[in-house]
């Protein structure tokens, strides 16, 4: 590959010659990872047996449903392991095949209904961001395409004719790979640098940005940025450029000299730790240009960076408390858009959807009654589980960098979950706060005294008036109106220089909308122009036009994935937890846990390469979400004001009709001719299937620069880390690949590099928390089988009896630093190190352990299919203290271990050790003479701390831990 210095000679290929606008560098473009082979896309399931000992396959009238337990799986990672007995199952229903028992160490399946094939999809462009020229005559639209099939173009839209003037190819000569354009910004006019404005486009999959002349609409050159540039901002004079870097979680600052020529002058971390700085994207300069604010989307913080006189230093992180999708400055005020927060303004972040303390310090349920036990973490609102989904605009004062007011969605306090059959006002927010009408604020734009917010889940844009001098903070924003864009899944937006026209990029309909901004701030729809790939526009991969919108079931699933149209409150959407088909970076109290427990929110964009046993390994079919999260968006399993029928099956029928009506109403309001069939109207089960079909079909994993273009020193360290990861414990390694297969074995006839093992480990490899099961998805009398409009399938876990699927580690680098099933490991080191490791740094906790009783053991299942029961030491749950040391707060403090007895039986017949939310705890670690030690009080209470339970690392040096860490971060 040529090194760019000056004008490069084009080689054969699709791109054109570009000149370097920075110092010489080697251009690099990432290759998207491929799809998983069909042989590894198979479905297996745990099973239950009936009163005759026969495997239940669904639809049985036999009331007996016995849990089938574990079997030995041999030594893995230096310890003897056990996994649930599993069978091949039908991918659609979860129905097990009793003749397809799976060997935990050599899974082989062959029946067609046990495999889900990859189905090719039309090429799409997914327009997400746009920028307008100073004269307002053109809009530049970045076209990233899908993760696995990236685009490489920018559409240039003529605003007068509402047509595409040109699609600009950003690839350099000889380059055929898609560069995945993401952020785009038009420079201020500074004739000392360039005769007129130019556009800078960030290429997520390339190590350079492209510069487009806004007169000729041609690429004038590129400059080196590193991979995964996300968004960018110029200073007012156009002499500085700031770029967010998603791969390194930092800001890159550039000086711009005449040419234009770009010189990187600083790399600035956007947080002091991995979690706080996770995934910076949008950014904005203060009105005086001295401070740069960066929204760390998945870190849930706002980075405050001093850029005055090129200081380029992180001052602090302001805690947002929830997903931060954008930040803009309006005079004195800064405004952060995002999803529901779980903290008091400027307070620490806790968990989402768990219990809140009242004024007396008592934890209470959302119906006001005492919780009765100590939750793992706390929330600042009474809303629990999916009631806590919502939309927010948080306002901060740039003069002191503190948040001063929080606006939430209008229905935020209304709960159908608190009291069955009633609509309860939780009373968390004042009326002046509840002004947001839309759902899912994704991008915001400030023009004069107006704030425009793209409401991604509502397919609308909402407008607010900004008051710089209100009588009190509640008057900073006034809601003016909301309007459909005319497209689906709105993202980036911009306003014309005269303030009369709003432009919005609609990802799912491949277009940008034009809306007239009326004098009173309301909006009038003015049509749209297609900028991406449809049957009316070119497909750059074929030379002809593309496919019509919603051409496949998968694309229809995406149409509904981000929509709140069919939810029972008009606000909830899959897109809250699985933001951008990813994760919202939160620890949620979801249905698998009783109230007060937390789970990390998994990446939803790479599940096609993960066997489908999500959660505790029980989400085992393509319809499983109908019994899980989709059912929490439109609740009918429990009586509500919307579905008050006494009979459960009647409620499901009513829900089906409700979803049909709401989806049709949404489509009619959008008014697109392309909406037909199930893209126009779908029932509840259709929605559940289509959405998981979209999620399951494609990998959408992000290519990894550490895999494809490591520096020589990085490559050597990665190689050492891979050796440690792969090598058996007996041979000096950590044995990680015993479960997270990295090409070290053959599965089902093909090389297995899935980084998981198709097993449900029982027990799991880490300690359960004091609230880790007994949630509403636990339905012990039901089968692991989907029945249309019937009783939901069992998908929950029992408290303190762990069964965990093996987490696949592909694209681990792009996951949120809330790791392990509970989400409380915030660095790779915390995953790898034992709790008493001398390598732990201040504030770190080591999670490489399990806790069990030495004086008590038990079999935890009912049937072992003729084999001897697996009897193991009783598990002991743990919890995480608050950073202040108290229990049930932000989860960032020391680890504690339950001292509850396995010999005391509670009134409900369960063991005391299995109770929810114990406060009878002892610290896991004590410090003696400056050294961490396992607390001797645990042994005195018959508790053993088993170390190195998910890979042996206690023998490793600091440099080996660093190597193993880098290898994990290099996985693709």
PDB file of N, CA and C in Angstrom, residues 159-216:
ATOM      1  N   UNK A 159     -30.590  21.945  -2.374  1.00  0.00           N
ATOM      2  CA  UNK A 159     -31.737  22.274  -1.535  1.00  0.00           C
ATOM      3  C   UNK A 159     -32.844  22.985  -2.300  1.00  0.00           C
ATOM      4  N   UNK A 160     -32.507  23.644  -3.409  1.00  0.00           N
ATOM      5  CA  UNK A 160     -33.543  24.346  -4.184  1.00  0.00           C
ATOM      6  C   UNK A 160     -34.399  23.356  -4.961  1.00  0.00           C
ATOM      7  N   UNK A 161     -33.743  22.415  -5.635  1.00  0.00           N
ATOM      8  CA  UNK A 161     -34.482  21.456  -6.455  1.00  0.00           C
ATOM      9  C   UNK A 161     -34.863  20.197  -5.691  1.00  0.00           C
ATOM     10  N   UNK A 162     -34.305  20.041  -4.496  1.00  0.00           N
ATOM     11  CA  UNK A 162     -34.543  18.842  -3.681  1.00  0.00           C
ATOM     12  C   UNK A 162     -34.187  17.578  -4.453  1.00  0.00           C
ATOM     13  N   UNK A 163     -32.996  17.624  -5.045  1.00  0.00           N
ATOM     14  CA  UNK A 163     -32.486  16.476  -5.789  1.00  0.00           C
ATOM     15  C   UNK A 163     -31.037  16.220  -5.367  1.00  0.00           C
ATOM     16  N   UNK A 164     -30.575  15.008  -5.650  1.00  0.00           N
ATOM     17  CA  UNK A 164     -29.181  14.677  -5.402  1.00  0.00           C
ATOM     18  C   UNK A 164     -28.349  15.122  -6.607  1.00  0.00           C
ATOM     19  N   UNK A 165     -27.432  16.049  -6.371  1.00  0.00           N
ATOM     20  CA  UNK A 165     -26.562  16.504  -7.455  1.00  0.00           C
ATOM     21  C   UNK A 165     -25.536  15.440  -7.820  1.00  0.00           C
ATOM     22  N   UNK A 166     -25.043  14.746  -6.765  1.00  0.00           N
ATOM     23  CA  UNK A 166     -23.910  13.867  -7.005  1.00  0.00           C
ATOM     24  C   UNK A 166     -23.728  12.963  -5.798  1.00  0.00           C
ATOM     25  N   UNK A 167     -23.239  11.760  -6.050  1.00  0.00           N
ATOM     26  CA  UNK A 167     -22.737  10.915  -4.973  1.00  0.00           C
ATOM     27  C   UNK A 167     -21.220  10.918  -5.062  1.00  0.00           C
ATOM     28  N   UNK A 168     -20.560  11.394  -4.029  1.00  0.00           N
ATOM     29  CA  UNK A 168     -19.107  11.537  -4.025  1.00  0.00           C
ATOM     30  C   UNK A 168     -18.477  10.263  -3.482  1.00  0.00           C
ATOM     31  N   UNK A 169     -17.619   9.626  -4.270  1.00  0.00           N
ATOM     32  CA  UNK A 169     -16.889   8.421  -3.874  1.00  0.00           C
ATOM     33  C   UNK A 169     -15.671   8.849  -3.050  1.00  0.00           C
ATOM     34  N   UNK A 170     -15.589   8.394  -1.822  1.00  0.00           N
ATOM     35  CA  UNK A 170     -14.509   8.815  -0.931  1.00  0.00           C
ATOM     36  C   UNK A 170     -13.302   7.884  -0.968  1.00  0.00           C
ATOM     37  N   UNK A 171     -13.384   6.802  -1.714  1.00  0.00           N
ATOM     38  CA  UNK A 171     -12.282   5.844  -1.711  1.00  0.00           C
ATOM     39  C   UNK A 171     -11.100   6.378  -2.509  1.00  0.00           C
ATOM     40  N   UNK A 172      -9.912   6.203  -1.988  1.00  0.00           N
ATOM     41  CA  UNK A 172      -8.731   6.605  -2.756  1.00  0.00           C
ATOM     42  C   UNK A 172      -8.452   5.614  -3.869  1.00  0.00           C
ATOM     43  N   UNK A 173      -7.595   5.994  -4.799  1.00  0.00           N
ATOM     44  CA  UNK A 173      -7.274   5.151  -5.930  1.00  0.00           C
ATOM     45  C   UNK A 173      -6.803   3.773  -5.511  1.00  0.00           C
ATOM     46  N   UNK A 174      -7.337   2.737  -6.180  1.00  0.00           N
ATOM     47  CA  UNK A 174      -6.950   1.371  -5.897  1.00  0.00           C
ATOM     48  C   UNK A 174      -7.668   0.741  -4.738  1.00  0.00           C
ATOM     49  N   UNK A 175      -8.534   1.483  -4.077  1.00  0.00           N
ATOM     50  CA  UNK A 175      -9.209   0.967  -2.884  1.00  0.00           C
ATOM     51  C   UNK A 175     -10.637   0.583  -3.220  1.00  0.00           C
ATOM     52  N   UNK A 176     -10.984  -0.678  -2.988  1.00  0.00           N
ATOM     53  CA  UNK A 176     -12.329  -1.135  -3.270  1.00  0.00           C
ATOM     54  C   UNK A 176     -13.188  -1.315  -2.048  1.00  0.00           C
ATOM     55  N   UNK A 177     -12.600  -1.208  -0.866  1.00  0.00           N
ATOM     56  CA  UNK A 177     -13.357  -1.425   0.362  1.00  0.00           C
ATOM     57  C   UNK A 177     -14.145  -0.179   0.750  1.00  0.00           C
ATOM     58  N   UNK A 178     -15.293  -0.394   1.373  1.00  0.00           N
ATOM     59  CA  UNK A 178     -16.096   0.727   1.850  1.00  0.00           C
ATOM     60  C   UNK A 178     -15.465   1.386   3.057  1.00  0.00           C
ATOM     61  N   UNK A 179     -15.442   2.710   3.053  1.00  0.00           N
ATOM     62  CA  UNK A 179     -14.793   3.455   4.146  1.00  0.00           C
ATOM     63  C   UNK A 179     -15.744   3.776   5.292  1.00  0.00           C
ATOM     64  N   UNK A 180     -17.016   3.582   5.100  1.00  0.00           N
ATOM     65  CA  UNK A 180     -18.085   3.843   6.076  1.00  0.00           C
ATOM     66  C   UNK A 180     -18.072   5.299   6.585  1.00  0.00           C
ATOM     67  N   UNK A 181     -18.463   6.246   5.758  1.00  0.00           N
ATOM     68  CA  UNK A 181     -18.518   7.651   6.192  1.00  0.00           C
ATOM     69  C   UNK A 181     -19.533   7.835   7.327  1.00  0.00           C
ATOM     70  N   UNK A 182     -19.125   8.553   8.356  1.00  0.00           N
ATOM     71  CA  UNK A 182     -20.032   8.777   9.497  1.00  0.00           C
ATOM     72  C   UNK A 182     -20.283  10.258   9.694  1.00  0.00           C
ATOM     73  N   UNK A 183     -19.421  10.932  10.427  1.00  0.00           N
ATOM     74  CA  UNK A 183     -19.634  12.356  10.672  1.00  0.00           C
ATOM     75  C   UNK A 183     -19.255  13.207   9.481  1.00  0.00           C
ATOM     76  N   UNK A 184     -19.981  14.314   9.301  1.00  0.00           N
ATOM     77  CA  UNK A 184     -19.663  15.276   8.247  1.00  0.00           C
ATOM     78  C   UNK A 184     -19.923  16.670   8.796  1.00  0.00           C
ATOM     79  N   UNK A 185     -19.050  17.587   8.468  1.00  0.00           N
ATOM     80  CA  UNK A 185     -19.207  18.981   8.916  1.00  0.00           C
ATOM     81  C   UNK A 185     -18.625  19.885   7.849  1.00  0.00           C
ATOM     82  N   UNK A 186     -19.287  21.020   7.620  1.00  0.00           N
ATOM     83  CA  UNK A 186     -18.804  22.027   6.678  1.00  0.00           C
ATOM     84  C   UNK A 186     -18.038  23.083   7.462  1.00  0.00           C
ATOM     85  N   UNK A 187     -16.873  23.447   6.964  1.00  0.00           N
ATOM     86  CA  UNK A 187     -16.003  24.386   7.669  1.00  0.00           C
ATOM     87  C   UNK A 187     -16.566  25.803   7.649  1.00  0.00           C
ATOM     88  N   UNK A 188     -16.179  26.622   8.625  1.00  0.00           N
ATOM     89  CA  UNK A 188     -16.436  28.059   8.490  1.00  0.00           C
ATOM     90  C   UNK A 188     -15.637  28.607   7.302  1.00  0.00           C
ATOM     91  N   UNK A 189     -16.091  29.704   6.746  1.00  0.00           N
ATOM     92  CA  UNK A 189     -15.341  30.328   5.658  1.00  0.00           C
ATOM     93  C   UNK A 189     -14.165  31.104   6.251  1.00  0.00           C
ATOM     94  N   UNK A 190     -12.962  30.723   5.856  1.00  0.00           N
ATOM     95  CA  UNK A 190     -11.740  31.413   6.263  1.00  0.00           C
ATOM     96  C   UNK A 190     -10.828  31.402   5.049  1.00  0.00           C
ATOM     97  N   UNK A 191     -10.823  32.500   4.300  1.00  0.00           N
ATOM     98  CA  UNK A 191     -10.105  32.547   3.026  1.00  0.00           C
ATOM     99  C   UNK A 191      -8.592  32.454   3.200  1.00  0.00           C
ATOM    100  N   UNK A 192      -8.108  32.680   4.426  1.00  0.00           N
ATOM    101  CA  UNK A 192      -6.676  32.497   4.662  1.00  0.00           C
ATOM    102  C   UNK A 192      -6.295  31.020   4.613  1.00  0.00           C
ATOM    103  N   UNK A 193      -7.291  30.146   4.799  1.00  0.00           N
ATOM    104  CA  UNK A 193      -7.033  28.706   4.780  1.00  0.00           C
ATOM    105  C   UNK A 193      -7.445  28.092   3.453  1.00  0.00           C
ATOM    106  N   UNK A 194      -8.618  28.499   2.940  1.00  0.00           N
ATOM    107  CA  UNK A 194      -9.132  27.953   1.680  1.00  0.00           C
ATOM    108  C   UNK A 194     -10.099  28.990   1.110  1.00  0.00           C
ATOM    109  N   UNK A 195     -10.192  29.082  -0.208  1.00  0.00           N
ATOM    110  CA  UNK A 195     -11.007  30.164  -0.789  1.00  0.00           C
ATOM    111  C   UNK A 195     -12.470  30.145  -0.374  1.00  0.00           C
ATOM    112  N   UNK A 196     -12.995  28.973  -0.034  1.00  0.00           N
ATOM    113  CA  UNK A 196     -14.398  28.877   0.361  1.00  0.00           C
ATOM    114  C   UNK A 196     -14.544  27.709   1.327  1.00  0.00           C
ATOM    115  N   UNK A 197     -15.743  27.483   1.757  1.00  0.00           N
ATOM    116  CA  UNK A 197     -15.983  26.405   2.716  1.00  0.00           C
ATOM    117  C   UNK A 197     -15.706  25.044   2.076  1.00  0.00           C
ATOM    118  N   UNK A 198     -15.299  24.116   2.896  1.00  0.00           N
ATOM    119  CA  UNK A 198     -15.090  22.728   2.461  1.00  0.00           C
ATOM    120  C   UNK A 198     -15.743  21.815   3.495  1.00  0.00           C
ATOM    121  N   UNK A 199     -16.011  20.599   3.094  1.00  0.00           N
ATOM    122  CA  UNK A 199     -16.624  19.627   3.999  1.00  0.00           C
ATOM    123  C   UNK A 199     -15.589  18.584   4.411  1.00  0.00           C
ATOM    124  N   UNK A 200     -15.570  18.255   5.683  1.00  0.00           N
ATOM    125  CA  UNK A 200     -14.719  17.176   6.194  1.00  0.00           C
ATOM    126  C   UNK A 200     -15.627  16.003   6.554  1.00  0.00           C
ATOM    127  N   UNK A 201     -15.275  14.830   6.037  1.00  0.00           N
ATOM    128  CA  UNK A 201     -16.051  13.617   6.274  1.00  0.00           C
ATOM    129  C   UNK A 201     -15.175  12.599   6.991  1.00  0.00           C
ATOM    130  N   UNK A 202     -15.647  12.101   8.112  1.00  0.00           N
ATOM    131  CA  UNK A 202     -14.914  11.066   8.842  1.00  0.00           C
ATOM    132  C   UNK A 202     -15.289   9.698   8.281  1.00  0.00           C
ATOM    133  N   UNK A 203     -14.285   8.852   8.106  1.00  0.00           N
ATOM    134  CA  UNK A 203     -14.480   7.499   7.601  1.00  0.00           C
ATOM    135  C   UNK A 203     -14.227   6.511   8.733  1.00  0.00           C
ATOM    136  N   UNK A 204     -15.281   5.893   9.205  1.00  0.00           N
ATOM    137  CA  UNK A 204     -15.171   5.047  10.381  1.00  0.00           C
ATOM    138  C   UNK A 204     -14.228   3.864  10.147  1.00  0.00           C
ATOM    139  N   UNK A 205     -14.233   3.302   8.950  1.00  0.00           N
ATOM    140  CA  UNK A 205     -13.420   2.123   8.666  1.00  0.00           C
ATOM    141  C   UNK A 205     -12.071   2.458   8.030  1.00  0.00           C
ATOM    142  N   UNK A 206     -11.741   3.731   7.953  1.00  0.00           N
ATOM    143  CA  UNK A 206     -10.462   4.135   7.374  1.00  0.00           C
ATOM    144  C   UNK A 206      -9.705   4.994   8.383  1.00  0.00           C
ATOM    145  N   UNK A 207      -8.412   5.069   8.209  1.00  0.00           N
ATOM    146  CA  UNK A 207      -7.596   5.853   9.132  1.00  0.00           C
ATOM    147  C   UNK A 207      -7.403   7.281   8.655  1.00  0.00           C
ATOM    148  N   UNK A 208      -8.324   7.743   7.831  1.00  0.00           N
ATOM    149  CA  UNK A 208      -8.225   9.102   7.314  1.00  0.00           C
ATOM    150  C   UNK A 208      -9.610   9.726   7.179  1.00  0.00           C
ATOM    151  N   UNK A 209      -9.646  11.053   7.170  1.00  0.00           N
ATOM    152  CA  UNK A 209     -10.849  11.821   6.844  1.00  0.00           C
ATOM    153  C   UNK A 209     -10.709  12.357   5.433  1.00  0.00           C
ATOM    154  N   UNK A 210     -11.841  12.555   4.788  1.00  0.00           N
ATOM    155  CA  UNK A 210     -11.858  13.068   3.411  1.00  0.00           C
ATOM    156  C   UNK A 210     -12.319  14.517   3.418  1.00  0.00           C
ATOM    157  N   UNK A 211     -11.736  15.318   2.548  1.00  0.00           N
ATOM    158  CA  UNK A 211     -12.077  16.736   2.439  1.00  0.00           C
ATOM    159  C   UNK A 211     -12.674  16.988   1.060  1.00  0.00           C
ATOM    160  N   UNK A 212     -13.868  17.572   1.044  1.00  0.00           N
ATOM    161  CA  UNK A 212     -14.609  17.806  -0.204  1.00  0.00           C
ATOM    162  C   UNK A 212     -14.719  19.307  -0.459  1.00  0.00           C
ATOM    163  N   UNK A 213     -14.386  19.720  -1.664  1.00  0.00           N
ATOM    164  CA  UNK A 213     -14.569  21.108  -2.099  1.00  0.00           C
ATOM    165  C   UNK A 213     -16.067  21.329  -2.322  1.00  0.00           C
ATOM    166  N   UNK A 214     -16.650  22.329  -1.669  1.00  0.00           N
ATOM    167  CA  UNK A 214     -18.099  22.516  -1.760  1.00  0.00           C
ATOM    168  C   UNK A 214     -18.531  23.263  -3.016  1.00  0.00           C
ATOM    169  N   UNK A 215     -17.579  23.686  -3.832  1.00  0.00           N
ATOM    170  CA  UNK A 215     -17.928  24.271  -5.132  1.00  0.00           C
ATOM    171  C   UNK A 215     -17.950  23.189  -6.202  1.00  0.00           C
ATOM    172  N   UNK A 216     -16.890  22.359  -6.229  1.00  0.00           N
ATOM    173  CA  UNK A 216     -16.788  21.328  -7.263  1.00  0.00           C
ATOM    174  C   UNK A 216     -17.369  19.987  -6.812  1.00  0.00           C
TER     175      UNK A 216
END
